[in-house]
PDB file of N, CA and C in Angstrom:
ATOM      1  N   MET A   1      86.350 101.371 105.674  1.00 86.00           N
ATOM      2  CA  MET A   1      86.262 101.913 104.563  1.00 86.00           C
ATOM      3  C   MET A   1      87.017 102.750 104.076  1.00 86.00           C
ATOM      4  N   ALA A   2      87.593 103.542 104.866  1.00 82.00           N
ATOM      5  CA  ALA A   2      88.850 104.566 104.492  1.00 82.00           C
ATOM      6  C   ALA A   2      90.059 103.930 104.452  1.00 82.00           C
ATOM      7  N   LEU A   3      90.017 103.033 105.167  1.00 85.00           N
ATOM      8  CA  LEU A   3      91.427 102.674 105.306  1.00 85.00           C
ATOM      9  C   LEU A   3      91.745 101.343 103.710  1.00 85.00           C
ATOM     10  N   ASN A   4      90.589 100.826 103.376  1.00 89.00           N
ATOM     11  CA  ASN A   4      90.484  99.802 102.709  1.00 89.00           C
ATOM     12  C   ASN A   4      91.008 100.595 101.393  1.00 89.00           C
ATOM     13  N   LEU A   5      90.096 101.623 101.213  1.00 89.00           N
ATOM     14  CA  LEU A   5      90.327 102.705  99.921  1.00 89.00           C
ATOM     15  C   LEU A   5      91.349 102.634  99.197  1.00 89.00           C
ATOM     16  N   VAL A   6      92.710 102.893 100.240  1.00 90.00           N
ATOM     17  CA  VAL A   6      94.015 103.047 100.084  1.00 90.00           C
ATOM     18  C   VAL A   6      94.982 102.128  98.833  1.00 90.00           C
ATOM     19  N   PHE A   7      94.296 100.877  99.165  1.00 92.00           N
ATOM     20  CA  PHE A   7      94.848  99.673  98.653  1.00 92.00           C
ATOM     21  C   PHE A   7      94.479  99.549  97.182  1.00 92.00           C
ATOM     22  N   ILE A   8      93.591 100.096  96.645  1.00 92.00           N
ATOM     23  CA  ILE A   8      92.910  99.893  95.400  1.00 92.00           C
ATOM     24  C   ILE A   8      93.964 100.457  94.469  1.00 92.00           C
ATOM     25  N   PRO A   9      93.902 101.921  94.816  1.00 93.00           N
ATOM     26  CA  PRO A   9      94.933 102.588  93.725  1.00 93.00           C
ATOM     27  C   PRO A   9      96.307 102.187  93.911  1.00 93.00           C
ATOM     28  N   TYR A  10      96.461 101.983  94.947  1.00 93.00           N
ATOM     29  CA  TYR A  10      98.147 101.298  95.327  1.00 93.00           C
ATOM     30  C   TYR A  10      98.569  99.847  94.487  1.00 93.00           C
ATOM     31  N   VAL A  11      97.489  99.273  94.291  1.00 93.00           N
ATOM     32  CA  VAL A  11      97.583  98.083  93.849  1.00 93.00           C
ATOM     33  C   VAL A  11      97.609  98.328  92.354  1.00 93.00           C
ATOM     34  N   VAL A  12      96.761  99.006  91.418  1.00 93.00           N
ATOM     35  CA  VAL A  12      96.539  99.472  90.349  1.00 93.00           C
ATOM     36  C   VAL A  12      97.778  99.998  89.789  1.00 93.00           C
ATOM     37  N   LEU A  13      97.984 101.055  90.594  1.00 93.00           N
ATOM     38  CA  LEU A  13      99.178 102.102  89.844  1.00 93.00           C
ATOM     39  C   LEU A  13     100.425 101.450  90.361  1.00 93.00           C
ATOM     40  N   GLU A  14     100.852 100.546  90.907  1.00 92.00           N
ATOM     41  CA  GLU A  14     102.144 100.044  91.277  1.00 92.00           C
ATOM     42  C   GLU A  14     103.009  99.687  90.005  1.00 92.00           C
ATOM     43  N   VAL A  15     102.698  98.946  89.215  1.00 93.00           N
ATOM     44  CA  VAL A  15     103.734  98.597  87.801  1.00 93.00           C
ATOM     45  C   VAL A  15     103.459 100.053  86.841  1.00 93.00           C
ATOM     46  N   PRO A  16     102.618 100.496  86.766  1.00 92.00           N
ATOM     47  CA  PRO A  16     102.976 101.680  85.874  1.00 92.00           C
ATOM     48  C   PRO A  16     103.874 102.590  86.459  1.00 92.00           C
ATOM     49  N   SER A  17     103.715 102.688  87.761  1.00 90.00           N
ATOM     50  CA  SER A  17     104.623 103.802  88.320  1.00 90.00           C
ATOM     51  C   SER A  17     106.043 103.418  88.150  1.00 90.00           C
ATOM     52  N   ASN A  18     106.363 102.336  88.045  1.00 90.00           N
ATOM     53  CA  ASN A  18     107.454 101.527  87.964  1.00 90.00           C
ATOM     54  C   ASN A  18     107.842 101.794  86.606  1.00 90.00           C
ATOM     55  N   ILE A  19     107.104 101.557  85.764  1.00 90.00           N
ATOM     56  CA  ILE A  19     107.637 101.612  84.263  1.00 90.00           C
ATOM     57  C   ILE A  19     107.830 102.847  83.508  1.00 90.00           C
ATOM     58  N   LEU A  20     107.117 104.219  84.473  1.00 89.00           N
ATOM     59  CA  LEU A  20     107.370 105.700  84.349  1.00 89.00           C
ATOM     60  C   LEU A  20     108.673 106.014  84.947  1.00 89.00           C
ATOM     61  N   LEU A  21     109.088 105.188  86.122  1.00 87.00           N
ATOM     62  CA  LEU A  21     110.146 105.728  86.878  1.00 87.00           C
ATOM     63  C   LEU A  21     111.452 105.459  85.653  1.00 87.00           C
ATOM     64  N   LYS A  22     111.520 104.381  84.794  1.00 87.00           N
ATOM     65  CA  LYS A  22     112.784 103.565  83.919  1.00 87.00           C
ATOM     66  C   LYS A  22     112.421 105.182  83.038  1.00 87.00           C
ATOM     67  N   ARG A  23     111.690 105.547  82.802  1.00 87.00           N
ATOM     68  CA  ARG A  23     111.557 106.542  81.822  1.00 87.00           C
ATOM     69  C   ARG A  23     112.396 108.014  82.019  1.00 87.00           C
ATOM     70  N   PHE A  24     112.368 108.384  83.498  1.00 84.00           N
ATOM     71  CA  PHE A  24     112.962 109.184  83.762  1.00 84.00           C
ATOM     72  C   PHE A  24     114.657 109.202  84.203  1.00 84.00           C
ATOM     73  N   LYS A  25     115.136 110.407  83.571  1.00 84.00           N
ATOM     74  CA  LYS A  25     117.004 110.297  83.384  1.00 84.00           C
ATOM     75  C   LYS A  25     117.581 110.119  84.939  1.00 84.00           C
ATOM     76  N   ARG A  26     116.799 111.088  86.221  1.00 87.00           N
ATOM     77  CA  ARG A  26     116.952 111.024  87.121  1.00 87.00           C
ATOM     78  C   ARG A  26     115.870 110.638  87.972  1.00 87.00           C
ATOM     79  N   PRO A  27     115.915 108.987  88.725  1.00 88.00           N
ATOM     80  CA  PRO A  27     114.619 108.476  89.314  1.00 88.00           C
ATOM     81  C   PRO A  27     114.482 109.513  90.782  1.00 88.00           C
ATOM     82  N   SER A  28     115.543 110.289  91.191  1.00 89.00           N
ATOM     83  CA  SER A  28     115.384 111.138  92.437  1.00 89.00           C
ATOM     84  C   SER A  28     114.479 112.281  92.173  1.00 89.00           C
ATOM     85  N   VAL A  29     114.398 112.790  91.114  1.00 89.00           N
ATOM     86  CA  VAL A  29     113.293 113.544  90.658  1.00 89.00           C
ATOM     87  C   VAL A  29     111.860 113.371  90.626  1.00 89.00           C
ATOM     88  N   TYR A  30     112.025 112.182  89.741  1.00 89.00           N
ATOM     89  CA  TYR A  30     110.322 111.450  90.328  1.00 89.00           C
ATOM     90  C   TYR A  30     110.040 110.946  91.728  1.00 89.00           C
ATOM     91  N   LEU A  31     110.811 110.589  92.292  1.00 90.00           N
ATOM     92  CA  LEU A  31     110.671 110.178  93.555  1.00 90.00           C
ATOM     93  C   LEU A  31     110.251 111.520  94.573  1.00 90.00           C
ATOM     94  N   GLY A  32     111.198 112.444  94.290  1.00 92.00           N
ATOM     95  CA  GLY A  32     111.339 113.856  95.047  1.00 92.00           C
ATOM     96  C   GLY A  32     109.760 114.106  94.873  1.00 92.00           C
ATOM     97  N   LEU A  33     109.273 114.135  93.288  1.00 92.00           N
ATOM     98  CA  LEU A  33     108.090 114.786  92.939  1.00 92.00           C
ATOM     99  C   LEU A  33     106.826 114.249  94.023  1.00 92.00           C
ATOM    100  N   LEU A  34     106.993 112.520  94.232  1.00 92.00           N
ATOM    101  CA  LEU A  34     105.993 112.019  94.403  1.00 92.00           C
ATOM    102  C   LEU A  34     106.063 112.404  96.203  1.00 92.00           C
ATOM    103  N   VAL A  35     107.129 112.245  96.719  1.00 94.00           N
ATOM    104  CA  VAL A  35     107.474 112.291  98.128  1.00 94.00           C
ATOM    105  C   VAL A  35     106.500 113.737  98.712  1.00 94.00           C
ATOM    106  N   SER A  36     106.811 114.834  97.683  1.00 96.00           N
ATOM    107  CA  SER A  36     106.294 116.270  97.818  1.00 96.00           C
ATOM    108  C   SER A  36     105.077 115.831  97.949  1.00 96.00           C
ATOM    109  N   ALA A  37     104.278 115.308  96.750  1.00 96.00           N
ATOM    110  CA  ALA A  37     102.816 115.367  96.715  1.00 96.00           C
ATOM    111  C   ALA A  37     102.189 114.559  97.819  1.00 96.00           C
ATOM    112  N   TRP A  38     102.802 113.601  98.447  1.00 95.00           N
ATOM    113  CA  TRP A  38     102.045 112.528  99.240  1.00 95.00           C
ATOM    114  C   TRP A  38     102.287 113.195 100.582  1.00 95.00           C
ATOM    115  N   GLY A  39     103.107 114.287 100.984  1.00 95.00           N
ATOM    116  CA  GLY A  39     103.112 115.100 101.848  1.00 95.00           C
ATOM    117  C   GLY A  39     101.932 116.136 102.134  1.00 95.00           C
ATOM    118  N   ILE A  40     101.934 116.496 100.650  1.00 96.00           N
ATOM    119  CA  ILE A  40     100.728 117.572 100.728  1.00 96.00           C
ATOM    120  C   ILE A  40      99.525 117.278 101.081  1.00 96.00           C
ATOM    121  N   VAL A  41      99.144 115.694 100.335  1.00 95.00           N
ATOM    122  CA  VAL A  41      97.907 115.304 100.482  1.00 95.00           C
ATOM    123  C   VAL A  41      97.640 114.815 101.901  1.00 95.00           C
ATOM    124  N   MET A  42      98.740 113.785 102.813  1.00 94.00           N
ATOM    125  CA  MET A  42      98.551 113.961 103.659  1.00 94.00           C
ATOM    126  C   MET A  42      98.177 114.787 105.096  1.00 94.00           C
ATOM    127  N   THR A  43      98.694 116.203 104.530  1.00 95.00           N
ATOM    128  CA  THR A  43      98.412 117.476 105.484  1.00 95.00           C
ATOM    129  C   THR A  43      96.847 117.575 104.956  1.00 95.00           C
ATOM    130  N   CYS A  44      96.335 117.438 103.679  1.00 93.00           N
ATOM    131  CA  CYS A  44      94.853 117.868 103.549  1.00 93.00           C
ATOM    132  C   CYS A  44      94.026 116.923 104.459  1.00 93.00           C
ATOM    133  N   THR A  45      94.868 115.539 104.781  1.00 92.00           N
ATOM    134  CA  THR A  45      94.023 114.445 104.945  1.00 92.00           C
ATOM    135  C   THR A  45      93.421 115.115 106.219  1.00 92.00           C
ATOM    136  N   GLY A  46      94.520 115.928 107.100  1.00 93.00           N
ATOM    137  CA  GLY A  46      94.020 116.112 108.262  1.00 93.00           C
ATOM    138  C   GLY A  46      93.155 117.700 108.515  1.00 93.00           C
ATOM    139  N   LEU A  47      92.877 118.058 107.110  1.00 95.00           N
ATOM    140  CA  LEU A  47      91.929 119.318 107.281  1.00 95.00           C
ATOM    141  C   LEU A  47      90.765 118.782 106.634  1.00 95.00           C
ATOM    142  N   VAL A  48      90.469 117.985 106.299  1.00 95.00           N
ATOM    143  CA  VAL A  48      89.226 117.485 105.695  1.00 95.00           C
ATOM    144  C   VAL A  48      87.814 117.602 106.811  1.00 95.00           C
ATOM    145  N   GLN A  49      86.622 117.920 106.122  1.00 95.00           N
ATOM    146  CA  GLN A  49      85.690 118.202 106.892  1.00 95.00           C
ATOM    147  C   GLN A  49      84.601 117.467 106.937  1.00 95.00           C
ATOM    148  N   ASN A  50      84.434 116.224 106.004  1.00 95.00           N
ATOM    149  CA  ASN A  50      83.649 115.740 105.832  1.00 95.00           C
ATOM    150  C   ASN A  50      83.908 114.223 105.088  1.00 95.00           C
ATOM    151  N   PHE A  51      83.027 113.166 105.376  1.00 94.00           N
ATOM    152  CA  PHE A  51      83.326 111.586 104.338  1.00 94.00           C
ATOM    153  C   PHE A  51      83.679 111.812 102.966  1.00 94.00           C
ATOM    154  N   ALA A  52      83.484 112.432 102.556  1.00 93.00           N
ATOM    155  CA  ALA A  52      83.963 112.442 100.957  1.00 93.00           C
ATOM    156  C   ALA A  52      85.299 113.371 100.870  1.00 93.00           C
ATOM    157  N   GLY A  53      85.462 114.122 101.346  1.00 94.00           N
ATOM    158  CA  GLY A  53      86.922 114.761 101.402  1.00 94.00           C
ATOM    159  C   GLY A  53      87.738 113.358 102.106  1.00 94.00           C
ATOM    160  N   LEU A  54      87.693 112.396 103.058  1.00 93.00           N
ATOM    161  CA  LEU A  54      88.194 111.830 103.453  1.00 93.00           C
ATOM    162  C   LEU A  54      88.538 110.510 102.479  1.00 93.00           C
ATOM    163  N   MET A  55      87.623 110.279 101.634  1.00 94.00           N
ATOM    164  CA  MET A  55      87.691 109.244 100.869  1.00 94.00           C
ATOM    165  C   MET A  55      88.670 109.964  99.463  1.00 94.00           C
ATOM    166  N   THR A  56      88.579 110.921  99.105  1.00 93.00           N
ATOM    167  CA  THR A  56      89.383 111.636  97.959  1.00 93.00           C
ATOM    168  C   THR A  56      90.434 111.970  98.303  1.00 93.00           C
ATOM    169  N   THR A  57      90.960 111.913  99.778  1.00 94.00           N
ATOM    170  CA  THR A  57      92.774 112.268 100.014  1.00 94.00           C
ATOM    171  C   THR A  57      93.002 110.753 100.421  1.00 94.00           C
ATOM    172  N   ARG A  58      92.423 109.559 100.583  1.00 94.00           N
ATOM    173  CA  ARG A  58      92.665 108.341 100.729  1.00 94.00           C
ATOM    174  C   ARG A  58      92.956 107.928  99.406  1.00 94.00           C
ATOM    175  N   VAL A  59      92.115 108.179  98.290  1.00 94.00           N
ATOM    176  CA  VAL A  59      92.320 107.653  97.156  1.00 94.00           C
ATOM    177  C   VAL A  59      93.745 107.925  96.150  1.00 94.00           C
ATOM    178  N   LEU A  60      93.947 109.556  96.989  1.00 94.00           N
ATOM    179  CA  LEU A  60      95.097 110.243  96.091  1.00 94.00           C
ATOM    180  C   LEU A  60      96.308 109.610  97.039  1.00 94.00           C
ATOM    181  N   LEU A  61      96.316 109.514  98.083  1.00 94.00           N
ATOM    182  CA  LEU A  61      97.281 108.842  98.944  1.00 94.00           C
ATOM    183  C   LEU A  61      97.325 107.670  98.550  1.00 94.00           C
ATOM    184  N   GLY A  62      96.829 106.754  98.079  1.00 93.00           N
ATOM    185  CA  GLY A  62      97.014 105.321  97.445  1.00 93.00           C
ATOM    186  C   GLY A  62      97.666 105.253  96.254  1.00 93.00           C
ATOM    187  N   ALA A  63      96.926 106.552  95.164  1.00 93.00           N
ATOM    188  CA  ALA A  63      98.082 106.511  94.134  1.00 93.00           C
ATOM    189  C   ALA A  63      99.325 107.029  94.298  1.00 93.00           C
ATOM    190  N   LEU A  64      99.606 107.750  95.222  1.00 93.00           N
ATOM    191  CA  LEU A  64     100.684 108.475  95.312  1.00 93.00           C
ATOM    192  C   LEU A  64     101.723 107.436  95.933  1.00 93.00           C
ATOM    193  N   GLU A  65     101.554 106.388  96.632  1.00 89.00           N
ATOM    194  CA  GLU A  65     102.138 105.712  97.407  1.00 89.00           C
ATOM    195  C   GLU A  65     102.958 104.716  96.580  1.00 89.00           C
TER     196      GLU A  65
END
């Protein structure tokens, strides 16, 4: 269930992310922010203590993909 939960926000937010990318003057700033946020959430995935925390971090990872 945790593995499948990543794909829902990934698919839903793929097109809006590409539209947002065009609005940035320098795409490297946008991509750098996404990569940094993804790394922080991935680190938090290893620190969760319960199932709800795992689900939350997986949804955030899907959104940042």
